[in-house]
CSV table of C-alpha atoms in Angstrom, one decimal:
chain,number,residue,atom,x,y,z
A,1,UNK,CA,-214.7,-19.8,39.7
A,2,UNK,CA,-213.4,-18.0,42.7
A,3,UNK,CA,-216.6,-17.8,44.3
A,4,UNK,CA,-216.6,-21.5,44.3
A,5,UNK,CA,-212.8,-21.9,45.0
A,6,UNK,CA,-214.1,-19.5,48.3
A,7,UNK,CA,-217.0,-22.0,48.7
A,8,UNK,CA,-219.3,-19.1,48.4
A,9,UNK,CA,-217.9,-16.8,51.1
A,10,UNK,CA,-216.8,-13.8,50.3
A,11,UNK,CA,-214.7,-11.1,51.5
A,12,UNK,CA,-218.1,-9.3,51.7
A,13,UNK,CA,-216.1,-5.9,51.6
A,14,UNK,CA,-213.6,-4.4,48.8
A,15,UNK,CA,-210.9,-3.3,51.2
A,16,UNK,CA,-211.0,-6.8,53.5
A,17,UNK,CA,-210.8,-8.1,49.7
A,18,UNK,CA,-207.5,-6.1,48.4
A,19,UNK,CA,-205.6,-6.7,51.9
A,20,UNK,CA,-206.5,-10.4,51.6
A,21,UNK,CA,-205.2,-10.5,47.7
A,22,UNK,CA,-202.2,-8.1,48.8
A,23,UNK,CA,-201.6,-11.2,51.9
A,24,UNK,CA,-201.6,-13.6,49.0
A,25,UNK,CA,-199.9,-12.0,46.3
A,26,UNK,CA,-196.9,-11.9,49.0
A,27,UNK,CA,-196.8,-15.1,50.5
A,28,UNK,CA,-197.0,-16.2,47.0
A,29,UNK,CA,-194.2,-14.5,45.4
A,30,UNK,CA,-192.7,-14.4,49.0
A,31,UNK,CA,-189.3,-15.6,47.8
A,32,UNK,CA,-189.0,-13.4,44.8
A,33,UNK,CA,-190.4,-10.0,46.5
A,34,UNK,CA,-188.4,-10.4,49.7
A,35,UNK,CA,-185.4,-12.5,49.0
A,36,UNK,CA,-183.4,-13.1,52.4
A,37,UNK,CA,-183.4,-16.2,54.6
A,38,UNK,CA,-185.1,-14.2,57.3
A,39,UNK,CA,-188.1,-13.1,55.3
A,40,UNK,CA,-188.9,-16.5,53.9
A,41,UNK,CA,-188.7,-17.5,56.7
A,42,UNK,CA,-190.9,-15.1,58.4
A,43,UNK,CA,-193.8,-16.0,55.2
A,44,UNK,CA,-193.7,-19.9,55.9
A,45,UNK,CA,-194.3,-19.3,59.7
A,46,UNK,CA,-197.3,-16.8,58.5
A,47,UNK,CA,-198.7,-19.7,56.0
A,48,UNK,CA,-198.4,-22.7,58.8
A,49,UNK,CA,-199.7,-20.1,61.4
A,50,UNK,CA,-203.1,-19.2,59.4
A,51,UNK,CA,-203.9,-22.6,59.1
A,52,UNK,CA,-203.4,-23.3,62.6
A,53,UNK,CA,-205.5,-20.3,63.9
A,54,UNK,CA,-207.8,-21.5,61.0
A,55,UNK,CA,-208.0,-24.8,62.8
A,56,UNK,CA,-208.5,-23.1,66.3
A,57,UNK,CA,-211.3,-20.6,64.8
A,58,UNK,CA,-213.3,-23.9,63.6
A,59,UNK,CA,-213.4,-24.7,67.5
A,60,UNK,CA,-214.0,-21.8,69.0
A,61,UNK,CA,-215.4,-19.2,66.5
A,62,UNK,CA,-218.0,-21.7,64.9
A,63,UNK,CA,-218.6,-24.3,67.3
A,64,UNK,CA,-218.1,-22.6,70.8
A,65,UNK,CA,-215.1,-24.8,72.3
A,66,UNK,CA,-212.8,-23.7,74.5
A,67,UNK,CA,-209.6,-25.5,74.1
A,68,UNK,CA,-206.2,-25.3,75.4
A,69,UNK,CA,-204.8,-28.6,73.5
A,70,UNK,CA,-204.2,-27.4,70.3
A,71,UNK,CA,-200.6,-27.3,70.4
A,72,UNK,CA,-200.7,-31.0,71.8
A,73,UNK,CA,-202.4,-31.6,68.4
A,74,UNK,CA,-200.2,-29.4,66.4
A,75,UNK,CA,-196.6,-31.0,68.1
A,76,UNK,CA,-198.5,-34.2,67.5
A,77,UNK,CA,-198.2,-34.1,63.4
A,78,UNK,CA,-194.6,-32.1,63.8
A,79,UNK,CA,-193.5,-35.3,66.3
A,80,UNK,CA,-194.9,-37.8,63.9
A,81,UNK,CA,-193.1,-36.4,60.7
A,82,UNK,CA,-189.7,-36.1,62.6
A,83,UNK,CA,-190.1,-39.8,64.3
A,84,UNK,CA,-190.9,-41.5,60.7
A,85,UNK,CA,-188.1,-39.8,58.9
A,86,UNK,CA,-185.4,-40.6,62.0
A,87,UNK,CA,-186.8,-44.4,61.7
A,88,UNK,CA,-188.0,-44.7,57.9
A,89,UNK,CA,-185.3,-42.5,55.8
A,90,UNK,CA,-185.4,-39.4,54.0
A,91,UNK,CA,-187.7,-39.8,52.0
A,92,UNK,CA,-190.9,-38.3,50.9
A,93,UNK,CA,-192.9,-41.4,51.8
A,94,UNK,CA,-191.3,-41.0,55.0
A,95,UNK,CA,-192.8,-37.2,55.4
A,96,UNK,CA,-196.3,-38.6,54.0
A,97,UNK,CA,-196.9,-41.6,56.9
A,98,UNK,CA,-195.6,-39.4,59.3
A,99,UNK,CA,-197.7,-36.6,58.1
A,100,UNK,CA,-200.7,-39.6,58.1
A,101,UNK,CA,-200.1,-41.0,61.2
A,102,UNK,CA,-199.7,-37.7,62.8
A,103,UNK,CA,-203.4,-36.7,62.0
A,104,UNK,CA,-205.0,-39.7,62.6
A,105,UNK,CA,-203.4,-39.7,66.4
A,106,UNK,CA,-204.4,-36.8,66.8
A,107,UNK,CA,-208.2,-37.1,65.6
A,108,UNK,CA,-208.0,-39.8,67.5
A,109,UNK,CA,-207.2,-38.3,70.8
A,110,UNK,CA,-209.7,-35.6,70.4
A,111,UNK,CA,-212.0,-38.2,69.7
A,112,UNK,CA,-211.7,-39.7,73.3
A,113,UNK,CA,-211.5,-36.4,74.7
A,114,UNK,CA,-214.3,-35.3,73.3
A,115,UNK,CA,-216.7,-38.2,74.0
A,116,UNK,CA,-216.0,-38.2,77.5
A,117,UNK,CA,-215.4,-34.1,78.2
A,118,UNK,CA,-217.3,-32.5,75.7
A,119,UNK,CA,-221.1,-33.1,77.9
A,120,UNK,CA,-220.0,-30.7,80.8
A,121,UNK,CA,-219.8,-27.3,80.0
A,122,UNK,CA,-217.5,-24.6,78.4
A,123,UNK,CA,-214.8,-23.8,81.2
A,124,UNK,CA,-215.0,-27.6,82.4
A,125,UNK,CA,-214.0,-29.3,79.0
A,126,UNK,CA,-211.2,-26.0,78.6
A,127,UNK,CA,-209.8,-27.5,81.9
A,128,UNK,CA,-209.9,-30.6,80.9
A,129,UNK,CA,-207.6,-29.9,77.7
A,130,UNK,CA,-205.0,-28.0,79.7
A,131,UNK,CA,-204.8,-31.0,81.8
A,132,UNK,CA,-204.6,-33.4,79.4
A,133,UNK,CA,-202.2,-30.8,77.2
A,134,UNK,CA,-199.7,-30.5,80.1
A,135,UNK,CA,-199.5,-34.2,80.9
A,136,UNK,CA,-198.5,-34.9,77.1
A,137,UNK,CA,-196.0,-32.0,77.1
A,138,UNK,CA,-194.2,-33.6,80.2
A,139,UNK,CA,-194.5,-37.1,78.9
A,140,UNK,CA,-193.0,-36.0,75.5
A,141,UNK,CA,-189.9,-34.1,77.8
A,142,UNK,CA,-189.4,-36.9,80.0
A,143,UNK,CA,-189.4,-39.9,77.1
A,144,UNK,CA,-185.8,-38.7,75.8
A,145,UNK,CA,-185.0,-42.2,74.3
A,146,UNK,CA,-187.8,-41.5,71.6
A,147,UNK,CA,-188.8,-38.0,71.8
A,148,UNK,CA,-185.3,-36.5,72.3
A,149,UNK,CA,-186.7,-35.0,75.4
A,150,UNK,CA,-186.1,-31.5,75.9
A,151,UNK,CA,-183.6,-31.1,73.4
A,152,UNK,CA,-185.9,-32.2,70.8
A,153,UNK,CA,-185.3,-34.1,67.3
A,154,UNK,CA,-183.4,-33.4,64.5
A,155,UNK,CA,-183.8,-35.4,61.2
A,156,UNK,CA,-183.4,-35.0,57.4
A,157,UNK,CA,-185.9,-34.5,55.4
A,158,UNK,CA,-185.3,-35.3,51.2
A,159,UNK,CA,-182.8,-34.7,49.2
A,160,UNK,CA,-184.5,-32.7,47.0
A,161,UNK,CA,-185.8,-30.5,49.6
A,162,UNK,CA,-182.5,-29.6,50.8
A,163,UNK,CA,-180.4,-26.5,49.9
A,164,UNK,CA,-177.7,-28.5,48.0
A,165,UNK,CA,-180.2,-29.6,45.6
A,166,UNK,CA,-180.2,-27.5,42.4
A,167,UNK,CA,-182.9,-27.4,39.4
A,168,UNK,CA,-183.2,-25.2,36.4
A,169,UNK,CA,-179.5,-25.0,35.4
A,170,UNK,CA,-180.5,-25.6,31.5
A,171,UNK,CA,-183.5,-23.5,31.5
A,172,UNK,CA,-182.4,-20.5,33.9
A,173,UNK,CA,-179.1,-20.9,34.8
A,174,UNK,CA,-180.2,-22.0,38.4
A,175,UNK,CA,-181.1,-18.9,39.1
A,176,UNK,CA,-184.1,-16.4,38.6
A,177,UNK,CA,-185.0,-12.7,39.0
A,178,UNK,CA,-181.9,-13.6,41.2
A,179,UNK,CA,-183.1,-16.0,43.9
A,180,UNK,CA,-181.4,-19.7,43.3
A,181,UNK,CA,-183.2,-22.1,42.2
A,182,UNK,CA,-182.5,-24.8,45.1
A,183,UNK,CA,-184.6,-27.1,47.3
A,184,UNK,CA,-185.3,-24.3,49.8
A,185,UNK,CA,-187.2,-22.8,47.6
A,186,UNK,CA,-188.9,-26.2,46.7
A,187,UNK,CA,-189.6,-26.4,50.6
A,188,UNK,CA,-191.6,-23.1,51.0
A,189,UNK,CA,-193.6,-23.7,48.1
A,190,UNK,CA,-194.4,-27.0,49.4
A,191,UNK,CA,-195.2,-25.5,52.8
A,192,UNK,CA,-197.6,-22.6,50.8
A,193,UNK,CA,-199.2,-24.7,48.7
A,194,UNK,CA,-200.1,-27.4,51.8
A,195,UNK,CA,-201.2,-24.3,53.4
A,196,UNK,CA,-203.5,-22.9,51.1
A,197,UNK,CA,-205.3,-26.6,50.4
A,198,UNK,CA,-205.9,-26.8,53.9
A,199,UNK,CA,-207.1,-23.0,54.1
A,200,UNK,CA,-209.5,-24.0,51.9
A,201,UNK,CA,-210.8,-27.2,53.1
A,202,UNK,CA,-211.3,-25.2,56.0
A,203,UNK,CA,-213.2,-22.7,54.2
A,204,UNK,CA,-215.3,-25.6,52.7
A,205,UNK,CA,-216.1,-27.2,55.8
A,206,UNK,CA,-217.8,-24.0,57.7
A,207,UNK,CA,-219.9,-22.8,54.7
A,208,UNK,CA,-220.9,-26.7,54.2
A,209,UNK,CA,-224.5,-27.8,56.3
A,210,UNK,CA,-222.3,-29.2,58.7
A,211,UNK,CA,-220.7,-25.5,59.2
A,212,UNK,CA,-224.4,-24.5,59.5
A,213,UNK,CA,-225.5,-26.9,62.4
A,214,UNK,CA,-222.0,-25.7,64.0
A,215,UNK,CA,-222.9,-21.9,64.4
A,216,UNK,CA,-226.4,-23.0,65.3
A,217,UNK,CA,-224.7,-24.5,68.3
A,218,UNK,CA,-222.4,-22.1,69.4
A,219,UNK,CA,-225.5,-19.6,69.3
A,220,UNK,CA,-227.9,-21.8,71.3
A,221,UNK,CA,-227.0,-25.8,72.2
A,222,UNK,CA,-230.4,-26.6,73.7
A,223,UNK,CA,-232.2,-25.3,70.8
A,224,UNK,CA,-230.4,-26.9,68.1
A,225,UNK,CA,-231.0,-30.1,70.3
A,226,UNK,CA,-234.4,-29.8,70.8
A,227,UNK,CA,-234.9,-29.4,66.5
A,228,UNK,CA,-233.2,-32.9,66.3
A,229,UNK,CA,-229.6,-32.0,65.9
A,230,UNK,CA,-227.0,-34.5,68.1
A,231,UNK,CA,-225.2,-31.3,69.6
A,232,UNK,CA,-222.4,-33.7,71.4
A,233,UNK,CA,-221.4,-35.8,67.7
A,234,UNK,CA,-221.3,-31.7,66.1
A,235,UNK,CA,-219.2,-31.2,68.8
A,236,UNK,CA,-216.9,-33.7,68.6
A,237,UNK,CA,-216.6,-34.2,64.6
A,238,UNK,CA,-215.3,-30.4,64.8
A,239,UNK,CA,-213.2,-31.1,67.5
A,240,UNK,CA,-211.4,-34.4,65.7
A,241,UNK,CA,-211.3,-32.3,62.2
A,242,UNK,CA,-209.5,-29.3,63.8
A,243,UNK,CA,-206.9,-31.7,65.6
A,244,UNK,CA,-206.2,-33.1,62.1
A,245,UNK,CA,-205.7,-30.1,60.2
A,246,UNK,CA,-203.2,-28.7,63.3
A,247,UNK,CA,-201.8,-31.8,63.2
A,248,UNK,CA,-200.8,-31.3,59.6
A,249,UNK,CA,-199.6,-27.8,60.3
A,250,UNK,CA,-197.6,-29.2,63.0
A,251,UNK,CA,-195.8,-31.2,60.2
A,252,UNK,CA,-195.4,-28.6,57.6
A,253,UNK,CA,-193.6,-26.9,60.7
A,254,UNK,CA,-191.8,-29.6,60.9
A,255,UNK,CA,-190.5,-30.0,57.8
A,256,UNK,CA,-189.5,-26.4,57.5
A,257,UNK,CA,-187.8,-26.3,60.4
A,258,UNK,CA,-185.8,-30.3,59.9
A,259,UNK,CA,-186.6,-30.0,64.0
A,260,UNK,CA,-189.2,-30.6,66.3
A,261,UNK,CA,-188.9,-30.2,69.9
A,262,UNK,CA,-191.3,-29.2,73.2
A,263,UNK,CA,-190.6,-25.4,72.8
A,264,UNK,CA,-191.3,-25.1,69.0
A,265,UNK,CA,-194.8,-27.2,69.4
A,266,UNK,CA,-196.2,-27.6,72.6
A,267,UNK,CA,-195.6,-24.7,74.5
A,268,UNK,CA,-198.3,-23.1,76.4
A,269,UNK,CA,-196.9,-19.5,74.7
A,270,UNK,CA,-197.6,-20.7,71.0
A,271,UNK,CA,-201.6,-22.0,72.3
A,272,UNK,CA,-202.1,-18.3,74.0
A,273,UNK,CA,-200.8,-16.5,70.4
A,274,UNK,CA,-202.8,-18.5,68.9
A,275,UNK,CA,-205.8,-17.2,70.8
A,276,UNK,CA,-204.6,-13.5,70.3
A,277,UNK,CA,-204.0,-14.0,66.5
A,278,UNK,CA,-207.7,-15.5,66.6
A,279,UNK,CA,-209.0,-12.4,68.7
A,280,UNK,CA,-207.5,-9.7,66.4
A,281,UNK,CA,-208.5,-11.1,63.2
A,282,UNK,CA,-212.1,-11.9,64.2
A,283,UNK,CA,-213.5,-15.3,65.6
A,284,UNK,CA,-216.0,-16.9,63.6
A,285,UNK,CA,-214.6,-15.8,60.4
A,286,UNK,CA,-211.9,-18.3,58.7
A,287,UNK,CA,-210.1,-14.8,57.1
A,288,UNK,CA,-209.3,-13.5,60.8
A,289,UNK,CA,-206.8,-16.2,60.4
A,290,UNK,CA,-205.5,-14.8,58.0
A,291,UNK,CA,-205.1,-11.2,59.1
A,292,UNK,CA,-204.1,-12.5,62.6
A,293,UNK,CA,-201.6,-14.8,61.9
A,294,UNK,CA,-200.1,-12.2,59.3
A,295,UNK,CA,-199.9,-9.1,61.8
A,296,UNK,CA,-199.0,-11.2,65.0
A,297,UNK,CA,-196.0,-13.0,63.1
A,298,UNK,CA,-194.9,-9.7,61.5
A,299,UNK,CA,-194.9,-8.3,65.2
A,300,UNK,CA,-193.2,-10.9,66.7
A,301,UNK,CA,-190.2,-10.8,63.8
A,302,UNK,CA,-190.1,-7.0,63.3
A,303,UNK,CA,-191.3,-5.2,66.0
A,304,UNK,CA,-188.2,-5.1,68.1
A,305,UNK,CA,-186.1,-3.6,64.7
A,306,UNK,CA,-188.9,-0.9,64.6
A,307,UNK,CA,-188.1,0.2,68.1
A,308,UNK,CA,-184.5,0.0,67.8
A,309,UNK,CA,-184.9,2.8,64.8
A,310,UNK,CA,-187.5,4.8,66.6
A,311,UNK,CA,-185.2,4.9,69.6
A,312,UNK,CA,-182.7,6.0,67.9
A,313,UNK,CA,-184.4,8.6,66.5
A,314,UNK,CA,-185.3,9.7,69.4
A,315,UNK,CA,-181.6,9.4,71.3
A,316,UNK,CA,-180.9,13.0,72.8
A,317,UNK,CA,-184.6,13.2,74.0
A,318,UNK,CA,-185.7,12.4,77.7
A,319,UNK,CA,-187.5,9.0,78.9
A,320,UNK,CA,-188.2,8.2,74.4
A,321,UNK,CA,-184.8,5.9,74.3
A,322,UNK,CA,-186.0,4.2,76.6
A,323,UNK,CA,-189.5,4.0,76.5
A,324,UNK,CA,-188.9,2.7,72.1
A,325,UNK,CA,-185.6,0.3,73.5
A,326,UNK,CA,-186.4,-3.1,71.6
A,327,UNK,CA,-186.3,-5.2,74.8
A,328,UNK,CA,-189.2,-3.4,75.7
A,329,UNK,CA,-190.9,-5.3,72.8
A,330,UNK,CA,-193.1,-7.3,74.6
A,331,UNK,CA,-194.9,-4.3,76.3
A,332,UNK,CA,-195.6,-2.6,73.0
A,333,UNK,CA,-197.0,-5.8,71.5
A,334,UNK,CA,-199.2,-6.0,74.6
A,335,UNK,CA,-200.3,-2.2,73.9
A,336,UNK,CA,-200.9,-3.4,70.7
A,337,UNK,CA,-203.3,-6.0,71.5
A,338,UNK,CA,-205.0,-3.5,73.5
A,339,UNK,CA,-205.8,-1.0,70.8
A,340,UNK,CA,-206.8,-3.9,68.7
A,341,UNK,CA,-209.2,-5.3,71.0
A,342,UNK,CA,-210.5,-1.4,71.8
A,343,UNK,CA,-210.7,-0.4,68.2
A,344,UNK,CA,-211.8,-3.7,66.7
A,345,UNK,CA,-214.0,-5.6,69.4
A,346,UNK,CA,-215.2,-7.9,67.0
A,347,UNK,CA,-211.9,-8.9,64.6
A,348,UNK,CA,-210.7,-6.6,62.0
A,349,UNK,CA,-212.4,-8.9,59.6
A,350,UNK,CA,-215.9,-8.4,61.9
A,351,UNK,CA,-215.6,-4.7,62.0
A,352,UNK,CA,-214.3,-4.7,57.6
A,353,UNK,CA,-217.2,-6.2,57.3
A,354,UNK,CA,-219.5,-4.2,59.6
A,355,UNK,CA,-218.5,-1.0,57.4
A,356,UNK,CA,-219.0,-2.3,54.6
């Protein structure tokens, strides 16, 4: 049953296996193992992250694309969520069009950017993308009167997901193994489980033939041409697919944060972590998502409290304080990169897998 709930792909090595069931276990029980608003938190950003370096790793790590739109994409489904519950209500049919709509823009636009950029080459069509990227990101800023401009949109999302709303007083007293049971907690669960169906369609979708003709491509265009294969419809199917699925992240990210706005979803910052998160867990391999998206987020939330203990520790010694100081954060995840790129040159999934 799992094999085919994995589609077939499997961890393929027994320690990649028990750090991906430990990722799951936690994000899972994520509320119960480490209550706080600040750790939830921290597990939905990882669950909406992995699919959206899942989506990216489609592009790139299967079919060869370079692409710097993928936050147009994503901020396109988080825009579309927050514009149909401002217009439509709070309600969850509200959340579902806009989620709809959302996906089928965006397909949509990758569909005409692919069929008129995909036929030049790699570093071309990646120009192309920033371009078109950038434009969106200053028409979104400068259409205030629907887009809220640079200050974004805030809306209401339902009842029940909100933290007034309470369930399980007659069975558990509203609360259990001391978290409360509330619409929060509703929220992240809807935000894992929409997660992990999406991992998995994912998964699905590069073990299926079409996944096949994909890596065929990224390995050699002209010879999966000259066998028969339409190398610019591969292209562009993957590219409209992994627009839709970011676009649905973009709305779970929506919907967890009740805002949307230019810095949360279309910054050029959130497209280059997602290219470091796909680097460090391994391109061409849907679990680098997984591992990326888990260690990046964790060292974007936690780094900077690691430092501020070790340079305490280390107060009364020369250049240490200062060298650990937490607004020095930024270097030491840059360090980080480093070692992972030196140590693991092909993803820590690639090289789990390589040893096994």
């Amino acid at each position: 049953m799992i094999r085919s709930l994995l589609s077939g792909d499997m961890p393929r090595s027994k320690f990649l296996g028990a750090i991906l069931l430990v990722i799951l276990i936690c994000l899972a029980f994520a509320p119960f193992l480490f209550p706080g608003v600040r750790t939830v938190d921290t597990a939905a950003r990882i669950c909406i992250f992995v699919v959206l370096v899942a989506s990216y790793d489609l592009l790139l790590g299967y079919g060869g694309i370079v692409s710097f739109a993928h936050t147009m994409f994503f901020g396109i489904g988080a825009y579309g969520v927050a514009l149909s519950s401002t217009h439509l209500g709070r309600g969850f049919d509200s959340l579902i069009i806009g989620a709809g709509i959302g996906a089928i823009l965006a397909a949509a636009l990758a569909l005409v950017i692919g069929l008129f950029s995909l036929r030049v080459r790699a570093i071309f069509f990646a120009m192309i993308t920033l371009a078109v990227a950038s434009a969106v990101a200053v028409l979104v800023s400068q259409i205030s009167s629907v887009t809220g401009g640079e200050d974004g949109l805030t809306f209401k999302i339902p009842r029940e997901l909100g933290p007034a709303f309470k369930f399980g007083q007659d069975l558990f007293g509203g609360e259990l193994l001391g978290v409360k049971l509330n619409g929060k907690l509703l929220t992240y669960y809807l935000i894992f489980g929409g997660s992990l169906i999406l991992f998995l369609t994912l998964l699905r979708i590069v073990n299926s033939p079409f996944g096949r003709v994909l890596q065929a491509i990224r390995e050699n265009d002209f010879r999966a041409e000259a066998i028969g294969y339409r190398v610019v419809i591969y292209r562009v199917t993957a590219t409209c697919l992994s627009a839709a699925v970011a676009a649905l992240a973009g709305s779970l990210y929506a919907i967890w944060l009740r805002y949307v706005g230019p810095d949360t979803t279309l910054s050029m910052e959130i497209m280059i972590d997602i290219l470091l998160m796909v680097v460090i867990g391994g391109m061409g391999t849907i679990y680098g998502a997984v591992i990326g998206a888990t260690l990046f987020v964790l060292a974007q939330n936690y780094l900077q409290n690691l430092m501020s203990g070790l340079s305490s520790m280390t107060e009364g010694l020369p250049i240490l304080p200062e060298l650990f100081s937490p607004d020095r954060w930024l270097l030491w995840l840059g360090v980080l990169f480093i070692l992972s790129v030196y140590f693991f040159p092909t993803g820590v999934v690639g090289r789990l897998r390589g040893q096994r």
